[in-house]
GROMACS .gro file of C-alpha atoms in nm:
model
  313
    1UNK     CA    1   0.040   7.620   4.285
    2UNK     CA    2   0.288   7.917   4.273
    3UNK     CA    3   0.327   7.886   3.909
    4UNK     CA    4  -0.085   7.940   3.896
    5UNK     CA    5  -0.061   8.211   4.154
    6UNK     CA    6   0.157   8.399   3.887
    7UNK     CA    7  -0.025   8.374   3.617
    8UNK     CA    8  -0.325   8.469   3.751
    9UNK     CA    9  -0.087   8.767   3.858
   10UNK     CA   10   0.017   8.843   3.508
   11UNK     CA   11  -0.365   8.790   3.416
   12UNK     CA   12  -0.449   9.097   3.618
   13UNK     CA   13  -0.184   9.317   3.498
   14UNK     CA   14  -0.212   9.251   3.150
   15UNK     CA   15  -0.591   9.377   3.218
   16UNK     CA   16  -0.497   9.635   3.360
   17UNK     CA   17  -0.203   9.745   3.095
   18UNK     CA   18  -0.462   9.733   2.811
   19UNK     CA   19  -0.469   9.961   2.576
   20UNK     CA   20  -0.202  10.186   2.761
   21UNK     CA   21   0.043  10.187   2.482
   22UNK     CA   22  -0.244  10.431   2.256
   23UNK     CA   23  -0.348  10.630   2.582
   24UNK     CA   24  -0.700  10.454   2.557
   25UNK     CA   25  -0.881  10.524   2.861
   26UNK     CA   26  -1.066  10.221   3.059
   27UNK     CA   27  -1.246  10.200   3.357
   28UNK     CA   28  -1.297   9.931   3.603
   29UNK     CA   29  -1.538   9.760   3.517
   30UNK     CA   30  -1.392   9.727   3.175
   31UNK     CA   31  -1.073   9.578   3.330
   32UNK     CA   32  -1.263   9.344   3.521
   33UNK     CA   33  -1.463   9.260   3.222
   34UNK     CA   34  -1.099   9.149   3.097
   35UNK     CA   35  -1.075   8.864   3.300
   36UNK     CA   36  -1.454   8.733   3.346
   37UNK     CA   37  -1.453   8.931   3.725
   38UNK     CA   38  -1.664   9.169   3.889
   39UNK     CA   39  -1.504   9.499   3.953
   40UNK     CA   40  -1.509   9.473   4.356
   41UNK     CA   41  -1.342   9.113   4.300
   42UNK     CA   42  -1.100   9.242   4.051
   43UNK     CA   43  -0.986   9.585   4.259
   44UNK     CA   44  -0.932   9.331   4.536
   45UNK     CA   45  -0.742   9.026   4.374
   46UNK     CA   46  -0.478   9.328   4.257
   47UNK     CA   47  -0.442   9.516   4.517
   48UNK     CA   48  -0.354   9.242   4.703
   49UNK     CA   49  -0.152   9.064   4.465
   50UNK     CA   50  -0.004   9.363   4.359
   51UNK     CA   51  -0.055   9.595   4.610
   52UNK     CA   52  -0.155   9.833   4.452
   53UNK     CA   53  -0.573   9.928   4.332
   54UNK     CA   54  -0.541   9.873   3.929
   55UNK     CA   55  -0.660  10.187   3.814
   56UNK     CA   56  -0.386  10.391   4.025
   57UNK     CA   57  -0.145  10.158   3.879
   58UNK     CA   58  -0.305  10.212   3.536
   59UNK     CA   59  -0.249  10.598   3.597
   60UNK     CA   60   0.058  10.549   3.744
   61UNK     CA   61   0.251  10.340   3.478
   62UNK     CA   62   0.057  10.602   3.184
   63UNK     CA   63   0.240  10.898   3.354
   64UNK     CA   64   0.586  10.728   3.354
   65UNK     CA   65   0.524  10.683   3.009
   66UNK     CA   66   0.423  11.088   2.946
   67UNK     CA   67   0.735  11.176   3.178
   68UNK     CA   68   0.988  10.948   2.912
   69UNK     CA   69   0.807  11.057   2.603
   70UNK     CA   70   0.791  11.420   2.727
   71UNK     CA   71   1.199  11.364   2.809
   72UNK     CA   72   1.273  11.257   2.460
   73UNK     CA   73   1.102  11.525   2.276
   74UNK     CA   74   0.752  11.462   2.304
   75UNK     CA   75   0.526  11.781   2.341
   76UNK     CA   76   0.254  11.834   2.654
   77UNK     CA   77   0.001  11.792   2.433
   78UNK     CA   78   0.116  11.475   2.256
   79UNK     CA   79   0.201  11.336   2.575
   80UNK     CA   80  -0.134  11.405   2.735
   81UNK     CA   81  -0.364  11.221   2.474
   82UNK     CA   82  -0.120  10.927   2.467
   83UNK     CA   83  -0.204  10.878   2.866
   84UNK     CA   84  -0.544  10.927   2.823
   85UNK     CA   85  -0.642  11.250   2.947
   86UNK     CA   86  -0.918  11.492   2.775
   87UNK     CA   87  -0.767  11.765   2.849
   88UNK     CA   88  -0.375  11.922   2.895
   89UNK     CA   89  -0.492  12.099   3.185
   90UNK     CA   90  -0.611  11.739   3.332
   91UNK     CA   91  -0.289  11.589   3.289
   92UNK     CA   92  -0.057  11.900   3.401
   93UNK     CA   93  -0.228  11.903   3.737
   94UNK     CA   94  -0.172  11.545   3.753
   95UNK     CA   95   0.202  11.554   3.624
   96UNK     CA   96   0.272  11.793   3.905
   97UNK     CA   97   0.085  11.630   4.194
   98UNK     CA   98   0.275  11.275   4.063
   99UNK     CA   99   0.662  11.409   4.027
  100UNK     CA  100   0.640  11.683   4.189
  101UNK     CA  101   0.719  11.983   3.918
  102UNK     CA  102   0.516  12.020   3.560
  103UNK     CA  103   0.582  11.872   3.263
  104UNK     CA  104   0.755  12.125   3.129
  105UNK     CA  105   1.025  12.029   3.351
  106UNK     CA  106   1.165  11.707   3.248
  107UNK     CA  107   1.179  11.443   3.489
  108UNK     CA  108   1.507  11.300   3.602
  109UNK     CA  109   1.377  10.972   3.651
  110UNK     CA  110   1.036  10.834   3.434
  111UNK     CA  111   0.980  10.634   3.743
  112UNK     CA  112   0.706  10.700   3.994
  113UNK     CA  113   0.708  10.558   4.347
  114UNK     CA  114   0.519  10.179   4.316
  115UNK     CA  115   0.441   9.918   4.626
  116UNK     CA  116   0.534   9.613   4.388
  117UNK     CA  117   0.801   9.757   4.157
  118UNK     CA  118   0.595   9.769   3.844
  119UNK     CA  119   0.745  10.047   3.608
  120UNK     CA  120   0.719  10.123   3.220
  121UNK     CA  121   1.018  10.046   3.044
  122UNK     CA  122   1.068  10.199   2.733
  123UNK     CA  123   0.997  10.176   2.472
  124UNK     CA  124   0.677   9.978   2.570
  125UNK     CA  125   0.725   9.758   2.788
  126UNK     CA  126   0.726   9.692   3.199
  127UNK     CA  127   1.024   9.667   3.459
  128UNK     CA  128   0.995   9.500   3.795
  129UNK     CA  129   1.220   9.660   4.052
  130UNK     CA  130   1.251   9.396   4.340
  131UNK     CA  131   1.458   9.622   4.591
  132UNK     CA  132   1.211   9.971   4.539
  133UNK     CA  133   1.127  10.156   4.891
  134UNK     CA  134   0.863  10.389   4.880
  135UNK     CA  135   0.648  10.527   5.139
  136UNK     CA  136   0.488  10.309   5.376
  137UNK     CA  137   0.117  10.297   5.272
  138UNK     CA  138   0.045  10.440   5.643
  139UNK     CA  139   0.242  10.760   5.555
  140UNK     CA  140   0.140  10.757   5.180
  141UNK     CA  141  -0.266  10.713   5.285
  142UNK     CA  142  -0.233  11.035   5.528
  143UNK     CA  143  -0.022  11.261   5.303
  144UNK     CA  144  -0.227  11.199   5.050
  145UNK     CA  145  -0.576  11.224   5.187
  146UNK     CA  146  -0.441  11.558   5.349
  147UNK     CA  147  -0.340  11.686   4.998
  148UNK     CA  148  -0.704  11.557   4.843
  149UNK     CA  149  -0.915  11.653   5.151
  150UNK     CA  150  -0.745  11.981   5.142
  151UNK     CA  151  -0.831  12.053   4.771
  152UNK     CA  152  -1.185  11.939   4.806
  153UNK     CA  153  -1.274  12.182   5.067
  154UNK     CA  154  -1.099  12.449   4.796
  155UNK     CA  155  -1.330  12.348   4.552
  156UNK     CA  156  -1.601  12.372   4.774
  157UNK     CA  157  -1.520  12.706   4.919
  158UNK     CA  158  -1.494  12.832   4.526
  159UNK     CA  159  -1.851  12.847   4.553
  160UNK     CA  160  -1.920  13.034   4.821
  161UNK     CA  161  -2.044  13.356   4.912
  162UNK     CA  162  -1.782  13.608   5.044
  163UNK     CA  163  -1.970  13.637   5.356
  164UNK     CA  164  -1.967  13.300   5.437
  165UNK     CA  165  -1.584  13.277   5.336
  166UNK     CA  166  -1.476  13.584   5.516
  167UNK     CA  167  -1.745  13.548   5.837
  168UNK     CA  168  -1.578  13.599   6.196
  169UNK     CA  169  -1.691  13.232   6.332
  170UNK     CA  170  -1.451  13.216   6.587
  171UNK     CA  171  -1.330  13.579   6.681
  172UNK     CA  172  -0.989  13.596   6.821
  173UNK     CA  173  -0.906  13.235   6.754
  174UNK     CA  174  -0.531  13.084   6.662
  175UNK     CA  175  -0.447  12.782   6.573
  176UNK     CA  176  -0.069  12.897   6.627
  177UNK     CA  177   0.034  13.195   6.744
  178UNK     CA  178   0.334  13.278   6.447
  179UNK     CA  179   0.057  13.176   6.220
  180UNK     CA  180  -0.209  13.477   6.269
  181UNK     CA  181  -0.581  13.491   6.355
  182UNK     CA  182  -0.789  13.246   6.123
  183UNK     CA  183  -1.157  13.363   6.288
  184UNK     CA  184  -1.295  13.271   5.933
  185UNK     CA  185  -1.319  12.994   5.684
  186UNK     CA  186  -1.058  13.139   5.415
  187UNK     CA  187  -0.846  13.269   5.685
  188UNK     CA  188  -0.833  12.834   5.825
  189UNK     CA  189  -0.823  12.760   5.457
  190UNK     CA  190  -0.520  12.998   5.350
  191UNK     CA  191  -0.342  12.910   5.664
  192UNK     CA  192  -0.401  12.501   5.555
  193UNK     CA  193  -0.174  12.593   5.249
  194UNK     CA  194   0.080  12.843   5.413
  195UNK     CA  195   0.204  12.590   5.649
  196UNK     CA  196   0.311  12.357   5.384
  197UNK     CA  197   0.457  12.660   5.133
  198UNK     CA  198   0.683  12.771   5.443
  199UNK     CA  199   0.797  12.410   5.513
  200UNK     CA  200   0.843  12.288   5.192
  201UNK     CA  201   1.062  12.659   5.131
  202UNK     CA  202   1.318  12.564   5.467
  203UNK     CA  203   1.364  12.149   5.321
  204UNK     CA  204   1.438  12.295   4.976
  205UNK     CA  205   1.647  12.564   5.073
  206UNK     CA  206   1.449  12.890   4.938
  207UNK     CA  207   1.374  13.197   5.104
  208UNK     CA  208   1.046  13.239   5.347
  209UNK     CA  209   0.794  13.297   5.061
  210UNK     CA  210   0.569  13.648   5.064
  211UNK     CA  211   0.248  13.619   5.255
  212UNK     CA  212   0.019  13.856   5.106
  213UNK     CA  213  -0.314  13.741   5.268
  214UNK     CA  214  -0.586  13.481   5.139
  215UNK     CA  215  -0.644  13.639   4.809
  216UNK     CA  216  -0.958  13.420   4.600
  217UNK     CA  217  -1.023  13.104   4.640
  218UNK     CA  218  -0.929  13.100   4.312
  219UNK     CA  219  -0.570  13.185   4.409
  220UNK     CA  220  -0.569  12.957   4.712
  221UNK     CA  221  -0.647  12.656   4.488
  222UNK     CA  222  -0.340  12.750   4.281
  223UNK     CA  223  -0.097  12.777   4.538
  224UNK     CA  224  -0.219  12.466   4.716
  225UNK     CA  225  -0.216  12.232   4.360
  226UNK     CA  226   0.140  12.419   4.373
  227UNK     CA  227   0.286  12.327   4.702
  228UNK     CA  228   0.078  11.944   4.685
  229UNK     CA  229   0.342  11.830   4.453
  230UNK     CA  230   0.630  11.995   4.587
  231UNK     CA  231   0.517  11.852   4.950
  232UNK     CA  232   0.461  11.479   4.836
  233UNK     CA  233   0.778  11.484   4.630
  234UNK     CA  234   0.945  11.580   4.948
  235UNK     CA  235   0.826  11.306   5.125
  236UNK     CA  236   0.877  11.034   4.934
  237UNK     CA  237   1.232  11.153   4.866
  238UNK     CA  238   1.263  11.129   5.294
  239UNK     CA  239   1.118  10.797   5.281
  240UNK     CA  240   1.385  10.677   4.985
  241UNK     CA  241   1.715  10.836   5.163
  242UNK     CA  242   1.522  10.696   5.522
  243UNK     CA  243   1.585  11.039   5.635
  244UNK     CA  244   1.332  11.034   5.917
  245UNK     CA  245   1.592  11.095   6.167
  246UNK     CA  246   1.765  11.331   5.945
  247UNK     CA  247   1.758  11.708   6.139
  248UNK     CA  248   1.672  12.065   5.916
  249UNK     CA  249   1.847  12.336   6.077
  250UNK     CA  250   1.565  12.597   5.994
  251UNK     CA  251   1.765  12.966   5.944
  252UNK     CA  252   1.418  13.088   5.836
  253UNK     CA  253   1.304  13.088   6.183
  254UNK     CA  254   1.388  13.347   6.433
  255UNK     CA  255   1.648  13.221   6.587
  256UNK     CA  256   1.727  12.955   6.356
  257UNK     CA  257   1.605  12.605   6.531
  258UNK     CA  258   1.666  12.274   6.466
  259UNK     CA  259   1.355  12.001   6.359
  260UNK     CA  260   1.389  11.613   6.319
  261UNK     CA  261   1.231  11.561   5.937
  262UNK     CA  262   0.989  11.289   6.057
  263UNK     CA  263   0.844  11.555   6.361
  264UNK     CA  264   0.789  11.798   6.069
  265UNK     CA  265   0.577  11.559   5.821
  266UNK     CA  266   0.403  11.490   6.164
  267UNK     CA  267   0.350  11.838   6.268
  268UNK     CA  268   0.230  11.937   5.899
  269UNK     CA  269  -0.049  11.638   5.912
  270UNK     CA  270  -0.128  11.724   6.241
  271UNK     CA  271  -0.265  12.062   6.191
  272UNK     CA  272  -0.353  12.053   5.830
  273UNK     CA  273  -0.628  11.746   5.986
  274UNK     CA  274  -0.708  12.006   6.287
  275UNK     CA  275  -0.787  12.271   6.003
  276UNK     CA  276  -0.963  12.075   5.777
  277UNK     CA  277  -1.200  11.998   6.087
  278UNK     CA  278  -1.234  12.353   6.181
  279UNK     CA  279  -1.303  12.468   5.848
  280UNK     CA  280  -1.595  12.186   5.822
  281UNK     CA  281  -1.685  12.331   6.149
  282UNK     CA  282  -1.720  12.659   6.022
  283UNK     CA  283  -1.896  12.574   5.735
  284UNK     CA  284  -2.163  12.404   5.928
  285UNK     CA  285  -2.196  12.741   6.151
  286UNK     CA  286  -2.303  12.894   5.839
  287UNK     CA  287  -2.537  12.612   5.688
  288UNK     CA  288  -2.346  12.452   5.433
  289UNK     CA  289  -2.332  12.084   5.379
  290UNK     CA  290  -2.011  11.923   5.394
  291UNK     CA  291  -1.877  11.517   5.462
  292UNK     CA  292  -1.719  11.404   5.738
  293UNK     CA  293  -1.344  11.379   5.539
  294UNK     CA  294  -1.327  11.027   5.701
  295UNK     CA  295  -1.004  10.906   5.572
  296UNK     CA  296  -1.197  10.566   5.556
  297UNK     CA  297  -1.431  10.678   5.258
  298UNK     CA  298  -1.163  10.890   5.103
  299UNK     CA  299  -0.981  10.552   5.079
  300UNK     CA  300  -1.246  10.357   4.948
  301UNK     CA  301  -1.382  10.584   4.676
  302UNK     CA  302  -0.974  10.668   4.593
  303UNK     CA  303  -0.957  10.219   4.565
  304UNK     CA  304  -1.315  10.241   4.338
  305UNK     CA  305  -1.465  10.053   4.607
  306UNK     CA  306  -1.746  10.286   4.670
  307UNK     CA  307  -1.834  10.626   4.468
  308UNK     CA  308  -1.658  10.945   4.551
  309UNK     CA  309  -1.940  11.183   4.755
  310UNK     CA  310  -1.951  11.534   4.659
  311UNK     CA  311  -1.904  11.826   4.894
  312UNK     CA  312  -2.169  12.091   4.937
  313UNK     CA  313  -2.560  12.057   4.892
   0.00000   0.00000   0.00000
Protein backbone atom coordinates (compact mmCIF):
# COMPACT_ATOMS: atom_id res chain seq x y z
CA UNK A 1 0.00 0.00 0.00
CA UNK A 2 2.75 2.58 0.90
CA UNK A 3 4.68 1.74 -2.11
CA UNK A 4 1.24 2.82 -4.19
CA UNK A 5 0.77 5.78 -1.93
CA UNK A 6 4.22 6.99 -3.36
CA UNK A 7 3.81 6.64 -6.58
CA UNK A 8 0.75 8.15 -6.86
CA UNK A 9 2.88 10.90 -4.95
CA UNK A 10 5.51 11.05 -7.59
CA UNK A 11 2.50 10.92 -10.16
CA UNK A 12 1.40 14.31 -8.93
CA UNK A 13 4.65 15.97 -8.87
CA UNK A 14 5.87 14.91 -12.03
CA UNK A 15 2.47 16.74 -13.27
CA UNK A 16 3.12 19.33 -11.72
CA UNK A 17 7.09 19.68 -12.73
CA UNK A 18 6.09 19.54 -16.44
CA UNK A 19 7.50 21.48 -18.66
CA UNK A 20 9.40 23.57 -15.90
CA UNK A 21 12.80 22.89 -17.21
CA UNK A 22 11.76 25.38 -20.67
CA UNK A 23 9.73 27.90 -18.39
CA UNK A 24 6.46 26.61 -20.17
CA UNK A 25 3.62 27.94 -18.37
CA UNK A 26 0.57 25.47 -17.33
CA UNK A 27 -2.39 25.89 -15.54
CA UNK A 28 -4.44 23.63 -13.47
CA UNK A 29 -6.46 22.17 -15.28
CA UNK A 30 -3.70 21.20 -17.58
CA UNK A 31 -1.87 19.51 -14.64
CA UNK A 32 -4.82 17.71 -13.73
CA UNK A 33 -5.37 16.77 -17.26
CA UNK A 34 -1.82 15.03 -16.61
CA UNK A 35 -3.04 12.46 -14.55
CA UNK A 36 -6.80 11.74 -15.85
CA UNK A 37 -8.14 14.18 -12.61
CA UNK A 38 -10.30 17.01 -12.28
CA UNK A 39 -8.60 20.11 -11.13
CA UNK A 40 -10.53 20.39 -7.59
CA UNK A 41 -9.46 16.55 -7.11
CA UNK A 42 -5.98 17.17 -8.24
CA UNK A 43 -5.31 20.66 -6.05
CA UNK A 44 -6.56 18.45 -3.22
CA UNK A 45 -4.71 14.99 -3.60
CA UNK A 46 -1.33 17.45 -3.55
CA UNK A 47 -1.87 19.58 -1.19
CA UNK A 48 -2.43 17.01 1.00
CA UNK A 49 0.09 14.68 -0.05
CA UNK A 50 2.40 17.28 -0.45
CA UNK A 51 1.24 19.95 1.41
CA UNK A 52 1.51 22.22 -0.59
CA UNK A 53 -1.43 23.57 -3.65
CA UNK A 54 0.58 22.46 -7.02
CA UNK A 55 0.62 25.56 -8.76
CA UNK A 56 2.43 27.46 -5.71
CA UNK A 57 4.78 24.66 -5.76
CA UNK A 58 5.03 24.96 -9.55
CA UNK A 59 5.94 28.76 -8.96
CA UNK A 60 7.86 28.05 -6.20
CA UNK A 61 10.37 25.40 -7.53
CA UNK A 62 10.49 27.86 -11.17
CA UNK A 63 11.84 30.74 -8.96
CA UNK A 64 14.56 28.60 -7.25
CA UNK A 65 15.50 27.80 -10.57
CA UNK A 66 15.63 31.83 -11.80
CA UNK A 67 17.46 32.57 -8.33
CA UNK A 68 20.47 29.65 -9.38
CA UNK A 69 20.49 30.57 -13.01
CA UNK A 70 20.44 34.31 -12.18
CA UNK A 71 23.53 33.32 -9.51
CA UNK A 72 25.56 31.71 -12.19
CA UNK A 73 25.39 34.34 -14.75
CA UNK A 74 22.09 34.23 -16.11
CA UNK A 75 20.52 37.71 -17.01
CA UNK A 76 16.82 39.01 -15.56
CA UNK A 77 15.54 38.65 -18.67
CA UNK A 78 16.78 35.16 -19.53
CA UNK A 79 15.82 34.09 -16.24
CA UNK A 80 12.29 35.42 -16.43
CA UNK A 81 11.14 33.59 -19.71
CA UNK A 82 12.78 30.36 -18.49
CA UNK A 83 10.15 30.51 -15.34
CA UNK A 84 7.46 31.39 -17.33
CA UNK A 85 6.62 34.86 -16.87
CA UNK A 86 5.43 37.39 -19.81
CA UNK A 87 6.90 39.96 -18.58
CA UNK A 88 10.40 41.03 -16.42
CA UNK A 89 8.38 43.30 -14.50
CA UNK A 90 6.02 40.12 -13.58
CA UNK A 91 8.76 38.16 -12.37
CA UNK A 92 10.84 41.04 -10.46
CA UNK A 93 7.83 41.74 -8.30
CA UNK A 94 7.59 38.17 -7.71
CA UNK A 95 11.46 37.59 -7.10
CA UNK A 96 11.23 40.20 -4.41
CA UNK A 97 7.99 39.22 -2.66
CA UNK A 98 9.61 35.31 -2.74
CA UNK A 99 13.39 36.06 -1.31
CA UNK A 100 12.96 38.98 -0.13
CA UNK A 101 15.42 41.47 -2.30
CA UNK A 102 15.34 41.65 -6.43
CA UNK A 103 16.99 39.73 -8.66
CA UNK A 104 19.56 41.81 -9.16
CA UNK A 105 20.74 40.79 -5.90
CA UNK A 106 21.85 37.31 -5.98
CA UNK A 107 20.41 35.00 -3.66
CA UNK A 108 22.51 33.30 -1.04
CA UNK A 109 20.56 30.31 -1.05
CA UNK A 110 18.31 29.14 -4.50
CA UNK A 111 16.06 27.65 -1.93
CA UNK A 112 12.66 28.99 -1.03
CA UNK A 113 10.82 28.05 2.16
CA UNK A 114 8.62 24.54 1.20
CA UNK A 115 6.08 22.48 3.70
CA UNK A 116 7.42 19.05 2.20
CA UNK A 117 11.06 19.81 1.33
CA UNK A 118 10.70 19.80 -2.39
CA UNK A 119 13.57 22.03 -3.92
CA UNK A 120 15.24 22.31 -7.50
CA UNK A 121 18.51 20.92 -7.61
CA UNK A 122 20.64 21.96 -10.20
CA UNK A 123 21.15 21.48 -12.82
CA UNK A 124 17.56 20.10 -13.35
CA UNK A 125 16.60 18.15 -11.09
CA UNK A 126 14.62 18.03 -7.43
CA UNK A 127 16.00 17.72 -3.73
CA UNK A 128 13.93 16.56 -0.81
CA UNK A 129 15.02 18.16 2.43
CA UNK A 130 13.50 15.89 5.25
CA UNK A 131 14.58 18.16 8.32
CA UNK A 132 13.29 21.85 6.52
CA UNK A 133 11.29 24.24 9.13
CA UNK A 134 9.45 26.87 7.68
CA UNK A 135 6.65 28.85 8.88
CA UNK A 136 3.79 27.22 10.34
CA UNK A 137 1.00 27.48 7.69
CA UNK A 138 -1.05 29.46 10.55
CA UNK A 139 1.64 32.22 10.53
CA UNK A 140 2.43 31.85 6.75
CA UNK A 141 -1.66 32.10 5.79
CA UNK A 142 -1.90 35.53 7.92
CA UNK A 143 1.37 37.17 6.81
CA UNK A 144 0.62 36.52 3.65
CA UNK A 145 -3.00 37.40 3.21
CA UNK A 146 -1.96 40.71 5.10
CA UNK A 147 0.74 41.38 2.42
CA UNK A 148 -1.96 40.40 -0.59
CA UNK A 149 -5.04 42.04 1.08
CA UNK A 150 -2.92 45.02 1.63
CA UNK A 151 -1.85 45.36 -2.08
CA UNK A 152 -5.32 44.76 -3.37
CA UNK A 153 -6.83 47.60 -1.61
CA UNK A 154 -3.60 49.65 -3.32
CA UNK A 155 -4.69 48.64 -6.51
CA UNK A 156 -8.03 49.53 -5.83
CA UNK A 157 -7.38 52.89 -4.34
CA UNK A 158 -5.14 53.59 -7.75
CA UNK A 159 -8.36 54.25 -9.19
CA UNK A 160 -9.83 56.53 -7.25
CA UNK A 161 -10.75 59.97 -7.19
CA UNK A 162 -8.61 62.27 -4.94
CA UNK A 163 -11.61 63.21 -3.07
CA UNK A 164 -12.56 60.00 -2.18
CA UNK A 165 -8.80 59.13 -1.26
CA UNK A 166 -8.12 62.23 0.68
CA UNK A 167 -11.99 62.66 2.27
CA UNK A 168 -12.07 63.40 6.19
CA UNK A 169 -14.33 60.11 7.05
CA UNK A 170 -13.42 59.97 10.43
CA UNK A 171 -12.14 63.49 11.64
CA UNK A 172 -9.76 63.38 14.46
CA UNK A 173 -9.38 59.63 14.45
CA UNK A 174 -5.97 57.52 15.47
CA UNK A 175 -5.37 54.32 15.23
CA UNK A 176 -2.11 55.02 17.42
CA UNK A 177 -1.21 57.96 18.78
CA UNK A 178 2.91 57.99 17.53
CA UNK A 179 1.33 57.07 14.28
CA UNK A 180 -0.66 60.44 13.32
CA UNK A 181 -4.28 61.19 12.31
CA UNK A 182 -5.48 58.76 9.42
CA UNK A 183 -9.23 60.63 9.10
CA UNK A 184 -8.99 59.45 5.37
CA UNK A 185 -8.57 56.44 3.20
CA UNK A 186 -4.81 57.17 1.98
CA UNK A 187 -3.95 58.50 5.29
CA UNK A 188 -5.26 54.39 6.80
CA UNK A 189 -3.64 53.18 3.64
CA UNK A 190 -0.07 54.97 4.00
CA UNK A 191 -0.11 54.27 7.65
CA UNK A 192 -0.86 50.19 6.61
CA UNK A 193 2.67 50.39 4.94
CA UNK A 194 4.60 52.72 7.44
CA UNK A 195 4.16 50.37 10.23
CA UNK A 196 5.88 47.59 8.52
CA UNK A 197 8.83 50.05 6.83
CA UNK A 198 9.60 51.24 10.57
CA UNK A 199 9.63 47.63 11.90
CA UNK A 200 11.26 45.95 9.36
CA UNK A 201 14.12 49.23 9.65
CA UNK A 202 14.67 48.38 13.87
CA UNK A 203 14.99 44.05 13.00
CA UNK A 204 17.45 44.94 10.23
CA UNK A 205 19.32 47.42 11.94
CA UNK A 206 18.79 50.72 9.65
CA UNK A 207 17.93 54.06 10.60
CA UNK A 208 14.05 55.22 11.19
CA UNK A 209 13.25 55.76 7.46
CA UNK A 210 11.90 59.52 6.24
CA UNK A 211 8.17 59.92 6.44
CA UNK A 212 7.28 62.35 3.93
CA UNK A 213 3.43 61.88 3.86
CA UNK A 214 1.17 59.53 1.58
CA UNK A 215 2.45 60.74 -1.69
CA UNK A 216 0.26 58.73 -4.89
CA UNK A 217 -1.06 55.77 -4.68
CA UNK A 218 1.24 55.19 -7.13
CA UNK A 219 4.09 55.66 -4.64
CA UNK A 220 2.32 53.81 -1.83
CA UNK A 221 2.11 50.67 -4.03
CA UNK A 222 5.90 50.91 -4.46
CA UNK A 223 6.91 51.18 -1.07
CA UNK A 224 4.47 48.52 0.09
CA UNK A 225 5.70 45.76 -2.92
CA UNK A 226 9.08 47.13 -1.23
CA UNK A 227 8.70 46.45 2.41
CA UNK A 228 6.27 42.95 1.48
CA UNK A 229 9.42 41.17 0.73
CA UNK A 230 11.63 42.58 3.17
CA UNK A 231 8.74 41.80 5.92
CA UNK A 232 8.10 38.06 4.84
CA UNK A 233 11.80 37.42 4.51
CA UNK A 234 12.00 38.55 8.05
CA UNK A 235 9.66 36.24 9.19
CA UNK A 236 10.49 33.25 7.88
CA UNK A 237 14.10 33.86 8.89
CA UNK A 238 12.40 34.13 12.82
CA UNK A 239 10.60 31.05 12.20
CA UNK A 240 14.05 29.13 10.90
CA UNK A 241 16.40 30.47 13.93
CA UNK A 242 12.85 29.82 16.27
CA UNK A 243 13.50 33.25 17.38
CA UNK A 244 10.00 33.91 18.69
CA UNK A 245 11.25 34.49 22.08
CA UNK A 246 14.19 36.28 20.81
CA UNK A 247 13.92 40.24 22.30
CA UNK A 248 14.82 43.58 19.74
CA UNK A 249 16.11 46.21 21.84
CA UNK A 250 14.49 49.05 19.65
CA UNK A 251 17.12 52.34 19.95
CA UNK A 252 14.80 53.86 17.32
CA UNK A 253 12.24 54.47 19.84
CA UNK A 254 12.30 57.22 22.31
CA UNK A 255 13.65 55.83 24.95
CA UNK A 256 14.91 52.82 23.42
CA UNK A 257 12.41 49.77 24.57
CA UNK A 258 12.65 46.35 24.45
CA UNK A 259 9.94 43.95 22.19
CA UNK A 260 9.72 40.04 22.21
CA UNK A 261 9.97 39.25 18.12
CA UNK A 262 6.83 37.06 18.19
CA UNK A 263 4.66 40.26 20.04
CA UNK A 264 5.94 42.34 17.09
CA UNK A 265 4.78 39.96 14.03
CA UNK A 266 1.59 39.96 16.27
CA UNK A 267 1.28 43.58 16.76
CA UNK A 268 2.08 44.24 12.90
CA UNK A 269 -0.95 41.70 11.86
CA UNK A 270 -2.98 43.07 14.35
CA UNK A 271 -3.33 46.52 13.09
CA UNK A 272 -2.49 46.08 9.50
CA UNK A 273 -6.15 43.63 9.75
CA UNK A 274 -7.74 46.68 11.89
CA UNK A 275 -6.67 49.03 8.88
CA UNK A 276 -7.53 47.05 6.16
CA UNK A 277 -11.14 47.02 7.82
CA UNK A 278 -11.23 50.67 8.31
CA UNK A 279 -10.12 51.47 5.00
CA UNK A 280 -13.05 49.05 3.54
CA UNK A 281 -15.06 51.02 5.93
CA UNK A 282 -14.21 54.13 4.48
CA UNK A 283 -14.59 53.16 1.17
CA UNK A 284 -18.10 52.10 1.70
CA UNK A 285 -18.80 55.74 3.34
CA UNK A 286 -18.05 56.99 0.01
CA UNK A 287 -19.91 54.33 -2.27
CA UNK A 288 -17.37 52.18 -3.55
CA UNK A 289 -17.66 48.47 -3.76
CA UNK A 290 -15.22 46.48 -2.05
CA UNK A 291 -15.09 42.40 -0.61
CA UNK A 292 -15.16 41.42 2.62
CA UNK A 293 -11.02 40.41 2.63
CA UNK A 294 -12.25 37.14 4.33
CA UNK A 295 -9.06 35.36 4.77
CA UNK A 296 -11.28 32.26 3.89
CA UNK A 297 -11.77 33.29 0.11
CA UNK A 298 -8.35 34.81 -0.11
CA UNK A 299 -7.26 31.21 0.71
CA UNK A 300 -9.33 29.49 -1.60
CA UNK A 301 -8.87 31.54 -4.75
CA UNK A 302 -4.78 31.72 -3.61
CA UNK A 303 -5.32 27.25 -3.54
CA UNK A 304 -7.37 27.65 -7.23
CA UNK A 305 -10.23 26.35 -5.47
CA UNK A 306 -12.56 29.10 -6.34
CA UNK A 307 -11.80 32.30 -8.72
CA UNK A 308 -10.06 35.31 -7.33
CA UNK A 309 -13.03 38.28 -6.97
CA UNK A 310 -12.06 41.62 -8.05
CA UNK A 311 -12.19 44.74 -5.91
CA UNK A 312 -14.22 47.75 -6.90
CA UNK A 313 -17.49 47.88 -9.11
Amino acid sequence: MSEQVRDRLRELLDAVLEGADDGEPRTLAQMAGDVYTSPYHFNRLLSRGAGEPPVAMRRRVMLERAAWQLKHGGTVTEAAWAAGYESVEGFSRAFAKAFGHPPSTAAVSHWLPAPNGIHFHPPESLWVDSQERVLAPLTEQLVMHDLDDTRALLDLAAGLSEDVLAGVRLPGHEVLPWDGPEESLVQVLEATVWSKECWVASIEGLSMPVRSGPGSVVALIERHEAVAARWLAVVRDIERRGAWEDRLVDALCEPPESFQMGSVVAHVLTYAAHRRLLARMMLRMAGVEVDRGDPIEWLRARRGEVPPRTLGP
